[in-house]
Short mmCIF file of N, CA, C and O in Angstrom, two decimals:
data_model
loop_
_atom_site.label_atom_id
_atom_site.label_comp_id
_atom_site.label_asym_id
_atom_site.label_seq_id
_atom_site.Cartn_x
_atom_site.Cartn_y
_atom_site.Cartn_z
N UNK A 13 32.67 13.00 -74.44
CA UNK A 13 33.31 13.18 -73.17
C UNK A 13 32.99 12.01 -72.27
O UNK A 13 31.83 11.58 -72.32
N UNK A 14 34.07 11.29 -71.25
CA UNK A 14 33.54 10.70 -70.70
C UNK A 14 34.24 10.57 -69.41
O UNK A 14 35.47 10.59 -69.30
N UNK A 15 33.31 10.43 -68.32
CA UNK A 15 33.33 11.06 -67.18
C UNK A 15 34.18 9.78 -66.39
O UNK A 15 34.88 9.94 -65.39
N UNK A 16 33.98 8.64 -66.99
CA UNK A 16 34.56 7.62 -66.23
C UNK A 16 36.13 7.47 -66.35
O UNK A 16 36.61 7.19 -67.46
N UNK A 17 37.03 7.65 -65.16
CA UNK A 17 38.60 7.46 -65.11
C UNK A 17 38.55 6.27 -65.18
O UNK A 17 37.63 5.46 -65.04
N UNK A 18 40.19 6.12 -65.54
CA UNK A 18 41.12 4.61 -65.52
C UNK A 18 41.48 4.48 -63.49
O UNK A 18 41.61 3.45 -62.82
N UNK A 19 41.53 5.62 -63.14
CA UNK A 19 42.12 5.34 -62.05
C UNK A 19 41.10 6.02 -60.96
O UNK A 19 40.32 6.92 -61.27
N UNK A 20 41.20 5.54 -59.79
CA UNK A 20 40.02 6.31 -59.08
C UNK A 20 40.92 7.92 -58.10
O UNK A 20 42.12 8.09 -57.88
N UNK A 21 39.86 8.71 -57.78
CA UNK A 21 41.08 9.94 -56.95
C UNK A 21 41.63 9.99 -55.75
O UNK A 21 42.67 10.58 -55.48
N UNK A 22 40.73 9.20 -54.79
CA UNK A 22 40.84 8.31 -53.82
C UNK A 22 42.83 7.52 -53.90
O UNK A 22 43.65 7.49 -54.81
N UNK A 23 42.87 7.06 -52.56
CA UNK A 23 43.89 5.75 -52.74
C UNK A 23 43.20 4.53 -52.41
O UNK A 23 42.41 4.30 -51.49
N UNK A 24 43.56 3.90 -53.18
CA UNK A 24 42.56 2.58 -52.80
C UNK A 24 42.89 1.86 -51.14
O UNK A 24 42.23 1.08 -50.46
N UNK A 25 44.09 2.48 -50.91
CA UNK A 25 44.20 1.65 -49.40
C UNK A 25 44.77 2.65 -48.70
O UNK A 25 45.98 2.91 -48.64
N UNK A 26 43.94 3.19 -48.20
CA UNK A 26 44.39 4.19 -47.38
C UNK A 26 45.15 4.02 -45.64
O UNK A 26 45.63 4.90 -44.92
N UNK A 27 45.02 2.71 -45.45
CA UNK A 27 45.94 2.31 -44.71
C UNK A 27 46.98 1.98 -44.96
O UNK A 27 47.50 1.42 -43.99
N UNK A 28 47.92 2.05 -46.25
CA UNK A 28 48.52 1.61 -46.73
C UNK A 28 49.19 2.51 -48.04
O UNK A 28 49.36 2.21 -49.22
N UNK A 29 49.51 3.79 -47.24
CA UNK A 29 49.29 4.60 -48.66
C UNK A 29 51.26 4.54 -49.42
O UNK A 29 52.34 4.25 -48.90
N UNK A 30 50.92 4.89 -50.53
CA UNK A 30 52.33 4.13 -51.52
C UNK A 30 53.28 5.31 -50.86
O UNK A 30 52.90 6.44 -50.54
N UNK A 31 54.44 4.85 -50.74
CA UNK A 31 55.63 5.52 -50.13
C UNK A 31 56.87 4.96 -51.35
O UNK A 31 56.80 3.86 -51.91
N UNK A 32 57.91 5.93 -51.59
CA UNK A 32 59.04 5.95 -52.43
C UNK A 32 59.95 5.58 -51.03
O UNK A 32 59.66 5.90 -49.87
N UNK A 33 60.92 4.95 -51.40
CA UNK A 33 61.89 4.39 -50.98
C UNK A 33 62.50 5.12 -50.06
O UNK A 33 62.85 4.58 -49.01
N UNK A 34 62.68 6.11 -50.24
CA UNK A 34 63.46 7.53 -49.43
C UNK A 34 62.30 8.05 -48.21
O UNK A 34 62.73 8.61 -47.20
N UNK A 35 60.91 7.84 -48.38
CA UNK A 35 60.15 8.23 -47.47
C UNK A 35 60.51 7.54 -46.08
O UNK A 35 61.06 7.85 -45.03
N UNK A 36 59.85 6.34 -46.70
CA UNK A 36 60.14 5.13 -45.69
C UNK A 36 61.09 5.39 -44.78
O UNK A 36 60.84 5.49 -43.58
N UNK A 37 62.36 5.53 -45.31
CA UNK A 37 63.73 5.73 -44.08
C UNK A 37 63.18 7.45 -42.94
O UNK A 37 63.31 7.55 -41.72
N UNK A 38 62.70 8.32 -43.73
CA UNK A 38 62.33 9.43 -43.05
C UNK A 38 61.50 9.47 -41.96
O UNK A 38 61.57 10.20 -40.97
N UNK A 39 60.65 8.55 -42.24
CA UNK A 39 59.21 8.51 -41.33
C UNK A 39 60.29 7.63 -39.90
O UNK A 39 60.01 8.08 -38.79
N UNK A 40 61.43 6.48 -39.89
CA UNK A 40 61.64 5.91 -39.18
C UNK A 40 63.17 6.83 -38.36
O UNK A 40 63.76 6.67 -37.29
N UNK A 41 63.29 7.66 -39.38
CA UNK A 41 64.05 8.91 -38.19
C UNK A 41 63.59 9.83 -37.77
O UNK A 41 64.20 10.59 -37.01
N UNK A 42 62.46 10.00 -38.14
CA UNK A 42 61.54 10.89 -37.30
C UNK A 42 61.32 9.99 -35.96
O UNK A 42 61.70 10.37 -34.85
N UNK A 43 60.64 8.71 -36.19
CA UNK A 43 60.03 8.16 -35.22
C UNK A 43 60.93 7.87 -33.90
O UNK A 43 60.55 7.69 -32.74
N UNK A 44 62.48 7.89 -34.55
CA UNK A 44 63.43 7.55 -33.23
C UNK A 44 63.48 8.88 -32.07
O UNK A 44 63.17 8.85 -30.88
N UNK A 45 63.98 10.01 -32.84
CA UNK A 45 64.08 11.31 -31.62
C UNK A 45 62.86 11.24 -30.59
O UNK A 45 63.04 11.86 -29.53
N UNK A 46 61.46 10.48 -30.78
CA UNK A 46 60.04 10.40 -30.33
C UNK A 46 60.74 9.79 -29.59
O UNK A 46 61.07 10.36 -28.56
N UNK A 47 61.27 8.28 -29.87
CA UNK A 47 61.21 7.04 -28.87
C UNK A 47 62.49 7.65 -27.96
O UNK A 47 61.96 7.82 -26.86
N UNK A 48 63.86 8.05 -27.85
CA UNK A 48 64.77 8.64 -27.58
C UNK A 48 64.62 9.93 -26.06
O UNK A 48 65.13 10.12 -24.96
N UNK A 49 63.39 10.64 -27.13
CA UNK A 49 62.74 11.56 -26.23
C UNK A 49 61.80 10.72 -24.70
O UNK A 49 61.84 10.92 -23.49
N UNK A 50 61.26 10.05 -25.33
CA UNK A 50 60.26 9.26 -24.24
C UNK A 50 61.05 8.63 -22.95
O UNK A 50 60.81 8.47 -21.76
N UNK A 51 62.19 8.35 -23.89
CA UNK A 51 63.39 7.21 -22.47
C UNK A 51 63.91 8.48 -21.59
O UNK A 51 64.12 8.49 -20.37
N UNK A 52 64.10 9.74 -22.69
CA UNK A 52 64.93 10.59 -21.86
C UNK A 52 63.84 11.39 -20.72
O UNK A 52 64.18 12.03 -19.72
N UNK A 53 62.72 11.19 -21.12
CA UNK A 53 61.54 11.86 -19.91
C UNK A 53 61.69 10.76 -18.97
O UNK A 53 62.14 11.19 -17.91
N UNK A 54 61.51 9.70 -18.95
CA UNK A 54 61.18 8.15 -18.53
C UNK A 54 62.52 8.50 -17.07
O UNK A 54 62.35 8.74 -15.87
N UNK A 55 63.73 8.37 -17.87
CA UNK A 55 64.56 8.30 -16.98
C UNK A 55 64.89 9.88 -16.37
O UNK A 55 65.61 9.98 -15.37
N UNK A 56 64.39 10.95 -16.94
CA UNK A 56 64.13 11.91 -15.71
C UNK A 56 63.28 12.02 -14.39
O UNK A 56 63.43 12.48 -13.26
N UNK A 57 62.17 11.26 -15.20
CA UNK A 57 61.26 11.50 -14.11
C UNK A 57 61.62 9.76 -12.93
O UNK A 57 61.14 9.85 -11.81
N UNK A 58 62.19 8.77 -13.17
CA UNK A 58 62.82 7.75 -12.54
C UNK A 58 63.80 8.42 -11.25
O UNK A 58 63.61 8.35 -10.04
N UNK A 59 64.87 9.05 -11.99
CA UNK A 59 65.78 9.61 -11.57
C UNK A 59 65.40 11.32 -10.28
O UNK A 59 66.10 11.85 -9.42
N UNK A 60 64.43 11.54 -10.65
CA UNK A 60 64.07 12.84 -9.74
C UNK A 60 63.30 11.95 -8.35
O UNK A 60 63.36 12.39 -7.20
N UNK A 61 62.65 10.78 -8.70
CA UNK A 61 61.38 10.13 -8.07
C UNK A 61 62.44 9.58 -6.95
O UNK A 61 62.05 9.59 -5.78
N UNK A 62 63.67 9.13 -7.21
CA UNK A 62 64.85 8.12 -6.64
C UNK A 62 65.51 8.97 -5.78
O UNK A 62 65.88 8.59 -4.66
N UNK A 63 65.78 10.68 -6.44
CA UNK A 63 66.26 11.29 -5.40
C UNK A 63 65.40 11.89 -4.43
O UNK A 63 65.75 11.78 -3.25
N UNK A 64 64.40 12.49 -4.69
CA UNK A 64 63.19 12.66 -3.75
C UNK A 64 62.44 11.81 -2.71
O UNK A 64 61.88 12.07 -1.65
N UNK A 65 62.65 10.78 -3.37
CA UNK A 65 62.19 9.84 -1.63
C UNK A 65 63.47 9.59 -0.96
O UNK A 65 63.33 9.51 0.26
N UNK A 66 64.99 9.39 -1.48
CA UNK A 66 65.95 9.21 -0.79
C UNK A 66 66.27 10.19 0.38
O UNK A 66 66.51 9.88 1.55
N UNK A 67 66.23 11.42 -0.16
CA UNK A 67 65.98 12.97 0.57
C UNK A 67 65.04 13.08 1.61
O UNK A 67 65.42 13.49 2.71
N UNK A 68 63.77 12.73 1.39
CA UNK A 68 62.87 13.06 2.07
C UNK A 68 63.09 11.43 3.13
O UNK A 68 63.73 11.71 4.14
N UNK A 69 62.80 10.29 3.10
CA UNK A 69 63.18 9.74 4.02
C UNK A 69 64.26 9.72 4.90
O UNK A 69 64.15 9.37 6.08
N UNK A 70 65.71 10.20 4.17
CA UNK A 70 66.68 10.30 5.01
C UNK A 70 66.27 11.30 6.14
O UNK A 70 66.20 10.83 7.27
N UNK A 71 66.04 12.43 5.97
CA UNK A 71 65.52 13.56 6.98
C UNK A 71 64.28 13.35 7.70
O UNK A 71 64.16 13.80 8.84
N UNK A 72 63.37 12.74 7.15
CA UNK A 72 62.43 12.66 8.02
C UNK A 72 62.34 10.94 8.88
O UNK A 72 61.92 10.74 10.02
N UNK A 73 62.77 10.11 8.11
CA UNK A 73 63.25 9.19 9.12
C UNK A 73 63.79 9.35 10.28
O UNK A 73 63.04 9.08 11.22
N UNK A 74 65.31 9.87 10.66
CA UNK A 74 65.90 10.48 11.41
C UNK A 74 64.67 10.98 12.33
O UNK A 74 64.49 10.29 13.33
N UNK A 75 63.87 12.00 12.17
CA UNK A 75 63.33 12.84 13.16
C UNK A 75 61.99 11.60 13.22
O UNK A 75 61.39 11.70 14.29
N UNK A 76 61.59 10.82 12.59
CA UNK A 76 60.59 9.50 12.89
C UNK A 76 61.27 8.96 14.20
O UNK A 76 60.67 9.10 15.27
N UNK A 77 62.86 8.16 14.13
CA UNK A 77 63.48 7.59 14.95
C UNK A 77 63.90 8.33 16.24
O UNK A 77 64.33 7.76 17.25
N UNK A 78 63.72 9.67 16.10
CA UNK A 78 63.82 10.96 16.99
C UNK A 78 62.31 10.59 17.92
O UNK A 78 62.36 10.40 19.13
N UNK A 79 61.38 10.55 17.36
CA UNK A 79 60.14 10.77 17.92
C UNK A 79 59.80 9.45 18.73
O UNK A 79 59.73 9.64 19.95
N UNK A 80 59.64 8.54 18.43
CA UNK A 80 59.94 7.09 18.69
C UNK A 80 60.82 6.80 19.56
O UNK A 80 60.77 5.73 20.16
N UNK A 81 61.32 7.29 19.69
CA UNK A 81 62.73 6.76 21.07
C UNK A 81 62.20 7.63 22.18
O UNK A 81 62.42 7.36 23.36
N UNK A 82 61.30 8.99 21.68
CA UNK A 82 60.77 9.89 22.61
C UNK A 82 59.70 9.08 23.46
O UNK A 82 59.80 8.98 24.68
N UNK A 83 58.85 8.61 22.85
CA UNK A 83 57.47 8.01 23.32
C UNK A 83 58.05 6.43 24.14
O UNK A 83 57.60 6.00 25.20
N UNK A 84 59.24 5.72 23.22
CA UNK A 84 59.05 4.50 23.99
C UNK A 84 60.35 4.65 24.83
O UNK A 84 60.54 3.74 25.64
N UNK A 85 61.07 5.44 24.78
CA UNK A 85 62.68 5.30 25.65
C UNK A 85 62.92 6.43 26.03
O UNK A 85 63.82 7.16 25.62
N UNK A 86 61.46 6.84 27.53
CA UNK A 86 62.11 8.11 27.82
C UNK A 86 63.28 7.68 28.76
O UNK A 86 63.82 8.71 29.16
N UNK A 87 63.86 6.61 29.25
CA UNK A 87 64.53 6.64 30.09
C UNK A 87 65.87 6.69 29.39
O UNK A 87 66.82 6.98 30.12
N UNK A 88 66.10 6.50 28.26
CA UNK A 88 66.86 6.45 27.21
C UNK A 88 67.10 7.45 27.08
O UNK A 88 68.13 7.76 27.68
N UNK A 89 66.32 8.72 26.20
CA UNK A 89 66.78 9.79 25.80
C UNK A 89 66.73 11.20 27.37
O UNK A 89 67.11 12.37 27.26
N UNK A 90 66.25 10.64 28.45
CA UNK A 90 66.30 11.48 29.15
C UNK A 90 67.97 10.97 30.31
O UNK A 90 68.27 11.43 31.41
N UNK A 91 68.55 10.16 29.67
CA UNK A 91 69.98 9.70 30.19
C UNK A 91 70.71 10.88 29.65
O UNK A 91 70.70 11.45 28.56
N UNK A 92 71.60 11.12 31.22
CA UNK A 92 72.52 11.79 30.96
C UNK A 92 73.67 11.81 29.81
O UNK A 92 74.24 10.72 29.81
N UNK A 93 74.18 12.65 28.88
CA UNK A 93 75.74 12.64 28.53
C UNK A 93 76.69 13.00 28.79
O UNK A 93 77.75 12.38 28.71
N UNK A 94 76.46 14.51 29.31
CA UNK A 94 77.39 15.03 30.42
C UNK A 94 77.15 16.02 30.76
O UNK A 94 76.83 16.87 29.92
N UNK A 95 77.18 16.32 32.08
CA UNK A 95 76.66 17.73 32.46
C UNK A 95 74.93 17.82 32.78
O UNK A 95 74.19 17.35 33.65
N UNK A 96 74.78 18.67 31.61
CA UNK A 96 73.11 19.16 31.70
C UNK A 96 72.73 18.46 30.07
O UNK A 96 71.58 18.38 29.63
N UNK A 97 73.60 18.13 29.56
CA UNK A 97 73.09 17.45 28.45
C UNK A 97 72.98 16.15 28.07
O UNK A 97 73.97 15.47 27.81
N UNK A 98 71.19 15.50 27.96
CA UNK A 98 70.83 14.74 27.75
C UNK A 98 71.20 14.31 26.45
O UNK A 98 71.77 15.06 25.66
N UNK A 99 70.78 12.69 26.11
CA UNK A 99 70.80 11.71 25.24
C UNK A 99 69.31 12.38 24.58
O UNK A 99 69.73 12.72 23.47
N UNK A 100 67.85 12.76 24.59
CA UNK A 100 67.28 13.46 23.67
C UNK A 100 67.66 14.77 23.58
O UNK A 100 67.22 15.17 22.51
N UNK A 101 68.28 15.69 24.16
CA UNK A 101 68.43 16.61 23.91
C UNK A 101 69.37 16.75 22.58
O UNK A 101 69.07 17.45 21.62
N UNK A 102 70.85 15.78 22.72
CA UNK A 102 71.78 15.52 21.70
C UNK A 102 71.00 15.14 20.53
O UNK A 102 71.03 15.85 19.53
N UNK A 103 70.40 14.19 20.57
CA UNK A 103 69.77 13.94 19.26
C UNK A 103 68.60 15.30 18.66
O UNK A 103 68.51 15.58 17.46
N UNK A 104 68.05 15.78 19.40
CA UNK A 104 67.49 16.51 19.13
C UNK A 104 68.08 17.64 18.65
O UNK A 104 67.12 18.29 18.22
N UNK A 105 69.23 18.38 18.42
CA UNK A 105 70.27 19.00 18.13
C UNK A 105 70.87 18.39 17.00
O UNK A 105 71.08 19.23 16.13
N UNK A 106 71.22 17.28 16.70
CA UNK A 106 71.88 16.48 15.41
C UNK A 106 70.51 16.51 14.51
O UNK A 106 70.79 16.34 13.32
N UNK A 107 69.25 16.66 14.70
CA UNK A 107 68.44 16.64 13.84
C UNK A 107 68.86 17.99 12.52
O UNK A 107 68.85 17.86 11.30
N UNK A 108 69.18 19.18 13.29
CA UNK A 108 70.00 20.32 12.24
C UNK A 108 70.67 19.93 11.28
O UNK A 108 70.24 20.02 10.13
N UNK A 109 71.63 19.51 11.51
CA UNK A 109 72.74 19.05 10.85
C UNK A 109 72.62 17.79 9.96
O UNK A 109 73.23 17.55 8.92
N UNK A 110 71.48 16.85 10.76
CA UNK A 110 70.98 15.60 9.46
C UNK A 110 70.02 16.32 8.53
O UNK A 110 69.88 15.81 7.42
N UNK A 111 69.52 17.14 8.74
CA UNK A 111 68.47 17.97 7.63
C UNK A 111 69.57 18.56 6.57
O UNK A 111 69.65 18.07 5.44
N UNK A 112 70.54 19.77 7.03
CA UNK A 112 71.20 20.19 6.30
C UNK A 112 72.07 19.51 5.49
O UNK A 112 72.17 20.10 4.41
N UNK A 113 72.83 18.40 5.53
CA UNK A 113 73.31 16.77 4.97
C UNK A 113 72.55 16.71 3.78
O UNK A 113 72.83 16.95 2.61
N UNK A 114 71.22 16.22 4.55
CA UNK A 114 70.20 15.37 3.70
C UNK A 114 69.98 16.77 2.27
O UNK A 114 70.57 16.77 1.19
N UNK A 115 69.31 17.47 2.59
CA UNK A 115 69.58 19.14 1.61
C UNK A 115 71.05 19.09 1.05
O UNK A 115 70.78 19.50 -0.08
N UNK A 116 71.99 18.95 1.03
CA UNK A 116 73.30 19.08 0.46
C UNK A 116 73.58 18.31 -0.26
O UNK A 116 74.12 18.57 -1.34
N UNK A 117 73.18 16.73 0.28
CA UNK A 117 73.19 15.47 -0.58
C UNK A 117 72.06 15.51 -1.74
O UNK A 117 72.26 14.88 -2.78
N UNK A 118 70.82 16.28 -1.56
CA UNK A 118 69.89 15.94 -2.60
C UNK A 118 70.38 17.46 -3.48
O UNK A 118 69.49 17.75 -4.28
N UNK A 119 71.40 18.32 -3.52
CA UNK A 119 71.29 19.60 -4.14
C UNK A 119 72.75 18.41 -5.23
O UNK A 119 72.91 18.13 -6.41
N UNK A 120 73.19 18.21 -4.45
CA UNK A 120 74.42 17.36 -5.24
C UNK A 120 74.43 16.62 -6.43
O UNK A 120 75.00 16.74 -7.51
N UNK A 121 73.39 15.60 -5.81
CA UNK A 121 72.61 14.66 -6.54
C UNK A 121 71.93 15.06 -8.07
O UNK A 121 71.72 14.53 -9.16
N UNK A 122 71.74 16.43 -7.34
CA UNK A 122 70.31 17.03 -8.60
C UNK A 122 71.23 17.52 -9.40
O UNK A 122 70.88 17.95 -10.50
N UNK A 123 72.33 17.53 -9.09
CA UNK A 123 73.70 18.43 -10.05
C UNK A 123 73.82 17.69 -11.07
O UNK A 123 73.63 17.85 -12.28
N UNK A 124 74.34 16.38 -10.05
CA UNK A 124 74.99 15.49 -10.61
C UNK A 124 74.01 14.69 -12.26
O UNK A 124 74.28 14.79 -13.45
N UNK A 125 73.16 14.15 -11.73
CA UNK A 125 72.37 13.34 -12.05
C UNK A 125 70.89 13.70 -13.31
O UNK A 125 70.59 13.39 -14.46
N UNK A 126 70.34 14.54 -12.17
CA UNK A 126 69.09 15.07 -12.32
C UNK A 126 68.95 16.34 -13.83
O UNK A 126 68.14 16.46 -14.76
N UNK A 127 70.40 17.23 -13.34
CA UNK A 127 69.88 18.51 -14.10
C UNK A 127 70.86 17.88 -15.74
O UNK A 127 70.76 18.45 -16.83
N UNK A 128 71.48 16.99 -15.56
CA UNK A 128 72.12 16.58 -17.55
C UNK A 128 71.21 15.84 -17.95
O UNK A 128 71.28 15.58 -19.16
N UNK A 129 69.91 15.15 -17.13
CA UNK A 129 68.97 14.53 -18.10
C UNK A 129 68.04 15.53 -18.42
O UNK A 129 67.55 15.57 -19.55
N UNK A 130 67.73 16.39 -17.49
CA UNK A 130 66.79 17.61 -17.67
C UNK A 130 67.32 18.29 -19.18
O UNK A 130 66.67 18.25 -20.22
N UNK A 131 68.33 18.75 -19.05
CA UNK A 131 69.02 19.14 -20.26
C UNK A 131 68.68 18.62 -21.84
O UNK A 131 68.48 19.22 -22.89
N UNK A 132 68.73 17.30 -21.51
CA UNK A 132 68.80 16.56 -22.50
C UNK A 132 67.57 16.45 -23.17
O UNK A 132 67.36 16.43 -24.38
N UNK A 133 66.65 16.37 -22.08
CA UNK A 133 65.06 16.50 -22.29
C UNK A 133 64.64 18.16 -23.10
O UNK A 133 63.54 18.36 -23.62
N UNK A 134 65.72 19.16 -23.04
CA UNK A 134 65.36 20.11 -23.48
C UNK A 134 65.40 20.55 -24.73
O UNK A 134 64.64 21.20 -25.45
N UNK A 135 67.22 19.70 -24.91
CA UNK A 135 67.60 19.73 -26.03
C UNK A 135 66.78 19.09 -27.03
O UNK A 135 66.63 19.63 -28.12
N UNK A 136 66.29 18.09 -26.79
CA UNK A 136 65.43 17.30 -28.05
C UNK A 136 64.34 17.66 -28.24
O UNK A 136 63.73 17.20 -29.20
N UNK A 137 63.71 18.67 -27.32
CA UNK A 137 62.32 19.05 -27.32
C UNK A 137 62.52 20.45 -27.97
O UNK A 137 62.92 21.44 -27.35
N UNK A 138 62.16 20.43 -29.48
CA UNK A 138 62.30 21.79 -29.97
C UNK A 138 61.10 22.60 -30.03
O UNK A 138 60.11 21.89 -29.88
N UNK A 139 60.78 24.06 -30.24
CA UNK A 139 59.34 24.31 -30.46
C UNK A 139 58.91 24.36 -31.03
O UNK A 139 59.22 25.34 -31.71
N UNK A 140 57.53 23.42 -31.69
CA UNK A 140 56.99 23.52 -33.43
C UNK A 140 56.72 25.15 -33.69
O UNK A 140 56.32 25.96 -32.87
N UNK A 141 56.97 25.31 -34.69
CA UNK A 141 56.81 26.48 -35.48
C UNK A 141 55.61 26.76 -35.75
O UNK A 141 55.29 27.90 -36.09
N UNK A 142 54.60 25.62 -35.63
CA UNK A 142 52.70 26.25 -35.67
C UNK A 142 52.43 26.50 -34.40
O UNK A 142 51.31 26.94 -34.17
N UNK A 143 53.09 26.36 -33.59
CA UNK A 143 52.57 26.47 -31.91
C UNK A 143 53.87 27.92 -31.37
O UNK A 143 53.91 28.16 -30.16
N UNK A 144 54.69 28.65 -32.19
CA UNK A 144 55.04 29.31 -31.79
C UNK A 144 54.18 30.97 -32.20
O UNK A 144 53.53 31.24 -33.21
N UNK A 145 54.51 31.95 -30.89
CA UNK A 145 53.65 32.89 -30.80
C UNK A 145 53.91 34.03 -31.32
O UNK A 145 55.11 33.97 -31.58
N UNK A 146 53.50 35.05 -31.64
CA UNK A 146 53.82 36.15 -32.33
C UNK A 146 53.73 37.37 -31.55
O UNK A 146 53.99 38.45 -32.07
#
């Protein structure tokens, strides 16, 4: 009997382990839905970041430039427009209506834009079958 093999049980290069022709192509369509997936997070989270500061500065700018005209131009916003109604009072009143805008434009946006990449991010993200629960 003899204990010594021709071949060892090991792979000799285990960085390097032997692949058939057909593997090879598998491992590199696996690897795309990964890279595919990554752009489609990439450009969700781009795309949410773009509408969220657009939103939030439009509305709160407005009431910045509201506040600011308060402190340095009271003679400004305390000018008549007609009647009993002032130049801050008017603006102070259009602040409603630039909030509700700014909210309409970012619900739009998120329609438009935001919720088909979300989607897309969902679609490719399936749930492994060892991580699902019983």
């Amino acid at each position: 009997m003899s204990y010594h093999r021709s071949q060892p049980s090991y792979p000799e290069f285990p960085d390097f382990p032997e692949q058939h022709p057909g593997q090879a192509h598998q491992s590199q369509q696996r690897a795309q839905p990964a890279a595919d997936h990554r752009r489609d997070v990439r450009a969700l989270s781009t795309a949410y970041k773009r509408l969220r500061r657009v939103a939030t500065f439009s509305a709160l700018g407005y009431f910045v430039v509201f506040l600011v005209l308060c402190a340095y131009a009271p003679d400004l916003m305390s000018s008549r427009v007609t009647g009993g109604l002032t130049t801050g009072l008017l603006l102070g009143l259009l602040q409603l209506p630039v909030t509700a805008l700014a909210v309409a434009w970012y619900e739009r946006t998120a329609r438009r834009r935001v919720d088909p990449l979300t989607a897309a991010v969902r679609r490719n993200t399936a749930p492994s079958p060892q991580g699902a629960r019983r």
